mmCIF file of C-alpha atoms in Angstrom:
data_model
loop_
_atom_site.group_PDB
_atom_site.id
_atom_site.type_symbol
_atom_site.label_atom_id
_atom_site.label_comp_id
_atom_site.label_asym_id
_atom_site.label_seq_id
_atom_site.Cartn_x
_atom_site.Cartn_y
_atom_site.Cartn_z
ATOM 1 C CA MET A 1 19.478 -9.514 4.260
ATOM 2 C CA GLN A 2 17.751 -8.358 1.080
ATOM 3 C CA PRO A 3 17.253 -10.904 -1.698
ATOM 4 C CA ALA A 4 19.513 -10.406 -4.690
ATOM 5 C CA VAL A 5 17.942 -8.508 -7.574
ATOM 6 C CA GLY A 6 18.916 -9.717 -11.026
ATOM 7 C CA LEU A 7 19.116 -7.783 -14.284
ATOM 8 C CA ARG A 8 15.882 -9.381 -15.425
ATOM 9 C CA ASP A 9 14.133 -7.956 -12.360
ATOM 10 C CA LEU A 10 15.562 -4.514 -13.013
ATOM 11 C CA ARG A 11 14.369 -4.600 -16.641
ATOM 12 C CA ILE A 12 10.817 -5.096 -15.362
ATOM 13 C CA LEU A 13 10.978 -1.749 -13.558
ATOM 14 C CA ALA A 14 13.006 0.221 -16.109
ATOM 15 C CA PRO A 15 9.967 1.958 -17.684
ATOM 16 C CA GLN A 16 8.677 2.954 -14.232
ATOM 17 C CA ILE A 17 11.898 4.406 -12.769
ATOM 18 C CA ASP A 18 11.030 8.025 -13.682
ATOM 19 C CA VAL A 19 7.454 7.543 -12.467
ATOM 20 C CA LEU A 20 8.677 6.174 -9.118
ATOM 21 C CA ALA A 21 11.153 9.044 -8.693
ATOM 22 C CA ARG A 22 8.399 11.626 -9.330
ATOM 23 C CA LEU A 23 6.079 9.701 -7.024
ATOM 24 C CA ALA A 24 8.690 9.772 -4.239
ATOM 25 C CA ASP A 25 9.049 13.544 -4.701
ATOM 26 C CA ASP A 26 5.258 13.937 -4.501
ATOM 27 C CA VAL A 27 5.106 11.805 -1.341
ATOM 28 C CA ARG A 28 7.841 13.873 0.313
ATOM 29 C CA ALA A 29 6.055 17.117 -0.604
ATOM 30 C CA HIS A 30 2.691 15.996 0.794
ATOM 31 C CA ARG A 31 3.642 13.637 3.626
ATOM 32 C CA LYS A 32 2.074 14.540 6.948
ATOM 33 C CA PRO A 33 4.089 14.557 10.176
ATOM 34 C CA ALA A 34 3.362 11.842 12.734
ATOM 35 C CA GLY A 35 0.193 12.568 14.675
ATOM 36 C CA GLU A 36 -1.322 14.680 11.895
ATOM 37 C CA ALA A 37 -4.241 13.092 10.044
ATOM 38 C CA GLY A 38 -4.011 12.244 6.381
ATOM 39 C CA GLY A 39 -1.878 9.595 4.778
ATOM 40 C CA PHE A 40 -0.574 9.222 1.247
ATOM 41 C CA THR A 41 -2.279 6.317 -0.543
ATOM 42 C CA ILE A 42 -0.985 4.727 -3.721
ATOM 43 C CA LEU A 43 -2.479 2.032 -5.937
ATOM 44 C CA MET A 44 -0.132 -0.086 -8.048
ATOM 45 C CA ALA A 45 -2.062 -2.136 -10.572
ATOM 46 C CA GLY A 46 -1.169 -4.686 -13.221
ATOM 47 C CA GLY A 47 2.246 -6.008 -14.107
ATOM 48 C CA SER A 48 3.772 -9.009 -12.445
ATOM 49 C CA LYS A 49 3.912 -9.610 -8.722
ATOM 50 C CA THR A 50 7.677 -9.127 -8.929
ATOM 51 C CA SER A 51 7.285 -5.708 -10.553
ATOM 52 C CA ARG A 52 4.786 -4.554 -7.924
ATOM 53 C CA VAL A 53 6.997 -5.721 -5.047
ATOM 54 C CA LEU A 54 10.120 -4.174 -6.602
ATOM 55 C CA ALA A 55 8.271 -0.906 -7.202
ATOM 56 C CA ALA A 56 7.145 -0.765 -3.562
ATOM 57 C CA GLU A 57 10.662 -1.610 -2.365
ATOM 58 C CA ALA A 58 12.170 1.048 -4.652
ATOM 59 C CA LEU A 59 9.709 3.653 -3.387
ATOM 60 C CA ALA A 60 10.416 2.826 0.273
ATOM 61 C CA HIS A 61 14.161 2.918 -0.423
ATOM 62 C CA GLU A 62 13.847 6.297 -2.138
ATOM 63 C CA LEU A 63 11.935 7.583 0.905
ATOM 64 C CA THR A 64 14.560 6.044 3.239
ATOM 65 C CA SER A 65 11.763 4.135 4.954
ATOM 66 C CA ALA A 66 11.287 0.528 5.908
ATOM 67 C CA LEU A 67 8.734 -1.419 3.899
ATOM 68 C CA PHE A 68 6.175 -3.393 5.915
ATOM 69 C CA ARG A 69 4.689 -6.088 3.671
ATOM 70 C CA VAL A 70 1.243 -6.779 5.081
ATOM 71 C CA ASP A 71 -0.353 -10.208 4.851
ATOM 72 C CA LEU A 72 -4.047 -9.328 4.942
ATOM 73 C CA THR A 73 -4.982 -12.858 5.980
ATOM 74 C CA ALA A 74 -3.026 -12.333 9.213
ATOM 75 C CA VAL A 75 -4.696 -8.981 9.900
ATOM 76 C CA ILE A 76 -8.328 -9.770 9.094
ATOM 77 C CA SER A 77 -10.108 -11.763 11.773
ATOM 78 C CA LYS A 78 -13.554 -13.310 11.959
ATOM 79 C CA PHE A 79 -13.746 -12.378 15.640
ATOM 80 C CA ILE A 80 -15.464 -9.116 16.566
ATOM 81 C CA GLY A 81 -13.006 -6.339 17.339
ATOM 82 C CA GLU A 82 -9.883 -8.338 16.441
ATOM 83 C CA THR A 83 -9.455 -6.835 12.963
ATOM 84 C CA GLU A 84 -9.560 -3.300 14.362
ATOM 85 C CA LYS A 85 -7.092 -4.243 17.111
ATOM 86 C CA ASN A 86 -4.719 -5.789 14.549
ATOM 87 C CA LEU A 87 -4.992 -2.718 12.313
ATOM 88 C CA ARG A 88 -4.311 -0.391 15.239
ATOM 89 C CA ARG A 89 -1.132 -2.298 16.162
ATOM 90 C CA LEU A 90 0.021 -2.424 12.539
ATOM 91 C CA PHE A 91 -0.552 1.262 11.844
ATOM 92 C CA ASP A 92 0.884 2.382 15.188
ATOM 93 C CA ALA A 93 4.096 0.449 14.498
ATOM 94 C CA ALA A 94 4.316 1.777 10.920
ATOM 95 C CA GLU A 95 3.702 5.385 11.970
ATOM 96 C CA GLU A 96 6.182 5.142 14.832
ATOM 97 C CA GLY A 97 8.886 3.778 12.529
ATOM 98 C CA GLY A 98 7.982 5.932 9.509
ATOM 99 C CA ALA A 99 7.467 2.785 7.426
ATOM 100 C CA VAL A 100 5.658 2.370 4.134
ATOM 101 C CA LEU A 101 2.812 -0.164 4.360
ATOM 102 C CA PHE A 102 2.552 -2.476 1.364
ATOM 103 C CA PHE A 103 -0.709 -4.401 0.918
ATOM 104 C CA ASP A 104 0.112 -6.900 -1.833
ATOM 105 C CA GLU A 105 -2.746 -8.399 -3.855
ATOM 106 C CA ALA A 106 -5.338 -6.256 -2.126
ATOM 107 C CA ASP A 107 -7.901 -7.121 -4.823
ATOM 108 C CA ALA A 108 -9.231 -9.878 -2.561
ATOM 109 C CA LEU A 109 -10.231 -7.294 0.017
ATOM 110 C CA PHE A 110 -11.218 -4.438 -2.300
ATOM 111 C CA GLY A 111 -12.955 -6.226 -5.174
ATOM 112 C CA LYS A 112 -16.185 -4.596 -6.397
ATOM 113 C CA ARG A 113 -18.272 -7.364 -4.905
ATOM 114 C CA THR A 114 -16.483 -7.264 -1.565
ATOM 115 C CA GLU A 115 -18.440 -5.373 1.060
ATOM 116 C CA THR A 116 -16.787 -6.160 4.341
ATOM 117 C CA ALA A 117 -16.309 -4.304 7.582
ATOM 118 C CA ALA A 118 -12.615 -5.202 7.328
ATOM 119 C CA ALA A 119 -12.176 -3.229 4.088
ATOM 120 C CA THR A 120 -13.986 -0.232 5.555
ATOM 121 C CA SER A 121 -11.945 -0.373 8.772
ATOM 122 C CA LEU A 122 -8.715 -0.552 6.810
ATOM 123 C CA LEU A 123 -9.632 2.392 4.578
ATOM 124 C CA ASP A 124 -10.761 4.477 7.556
ATOM 125 C CA ARG A 125 -7.471 3.775 9.328
ATOM 126 C CA VAL A 126 -5.425 4.627 6.210
ATOM 127 C CA GLU A 127 -7.203 7.981 5.886
ATOM 128 C CA LYS A 128 -6.354 8.910 9.477
ATOM 129 C CA ALA A 129 -2.752 7.689 9.466
ATOM 130 C CA ALA A 130 0.291 9.844 8.852
ATOM 131 C CA LEU A 131 2.038 7.320 6.623
ATOM 132 C CA VAL A 132 2.371 6.005 3.092
ATOM 133 C CA ALA A 133 0.176 3.032 2.171
ATOM 134 C CA VAL A 134 0.631 1.146 -1.110
ATOM 135 C CA PHE A 135 -2.130 -1.152 -2.351
ATOM 136 C CA SER A 136 -1.085 -3.651 -4.995
ATOM 137 C CA LEU A 137 -3.546 -5.261 -7.397
ATOM 138 C CA ALA A 138 -2.855 -8.353 -9.460
ATOM 139 C CA GLY A 139 -5.481 -7.356 -12.017
ATOM 140 C CA PRO A 140 -6.431 -4.102 -13.689
ATOM 141 C CA ALA A 141 -7.383 -1.094 -11.566
ATOM 142 C CA GLY A 142 -10.989 -1.254 -12.811
ATOM 143 C CA VAL A 143 -11.827 -4.263 -10.635
ATOM 144 C CA VAL A 144 -11.636 -2.281 -7.411
ATOM 145 C CA ASP A 145 -14.483 -0.979 -5.298
ATOM 146 C CA PRO A 146 -15.101 2.730 -6.017
ATOM 147 C CA ASP A 147 -14.790 3.442 -2.272
ATOM 148 C CA LEU A 148 -11.062 2.698 -2.523
ATOM 149 C CA TYR A 149 -10.633 5.082 -5.474
ATOM 150 C CA ARG A 150 -12.070 7.989 -3.519
ATOM 151 C CA ARG A 151 -9.347 7.521 -0.926
ATOM 152 C CA LEU A 152 -6.400 7.170 -3.309
ATOM 153 C CA ARG A 153 -3.889 9.885 -4.034
ATOM 154 C CA VAL A 154 -2.076 8.216 -6.966
ATOM 155 C CA CYS A 155 -2.660 5.237 -9.270
ATOM 156 C CA VAL A 156 0.366 3.672 -11.016
ATOM 157 C CA ASN A 157 -0.194 1.103 -13.770
ATOM 158 C CA LEU A 158 2.774 -1.241 -14.058
#
């Protein structure tokens, strides 16, 4: 059961409704079929956590897709090979179900000073997947590693 959305929550997204509708149209126009390389990557930066989550939920709803909220701490492992295995399972399930992957507060993984194999593995997997991946940042978009920007299709400031 979905949590109830109040009027206050809806007011947060009101200015972005047209942007999200155009974004959904763009995703539909450029989405790759399953098995074909090349995903659609979106960065949502700024705003409140509630606005970023609601925007991701609204986008998934508009695309008639499930939204998989990804807890990066559960995916990233200190053990060799485990992170890649976790990513493979996650992306396979998302591609199979046509879900939108939502990486909330991804700044921890993609900060400018972060140079980890986990971030590289995740970005490589996103590039090869036939799905929509949304990265959410608590702070401004400028705090992200430039490697992420090269792999983004759209940046939405909330």
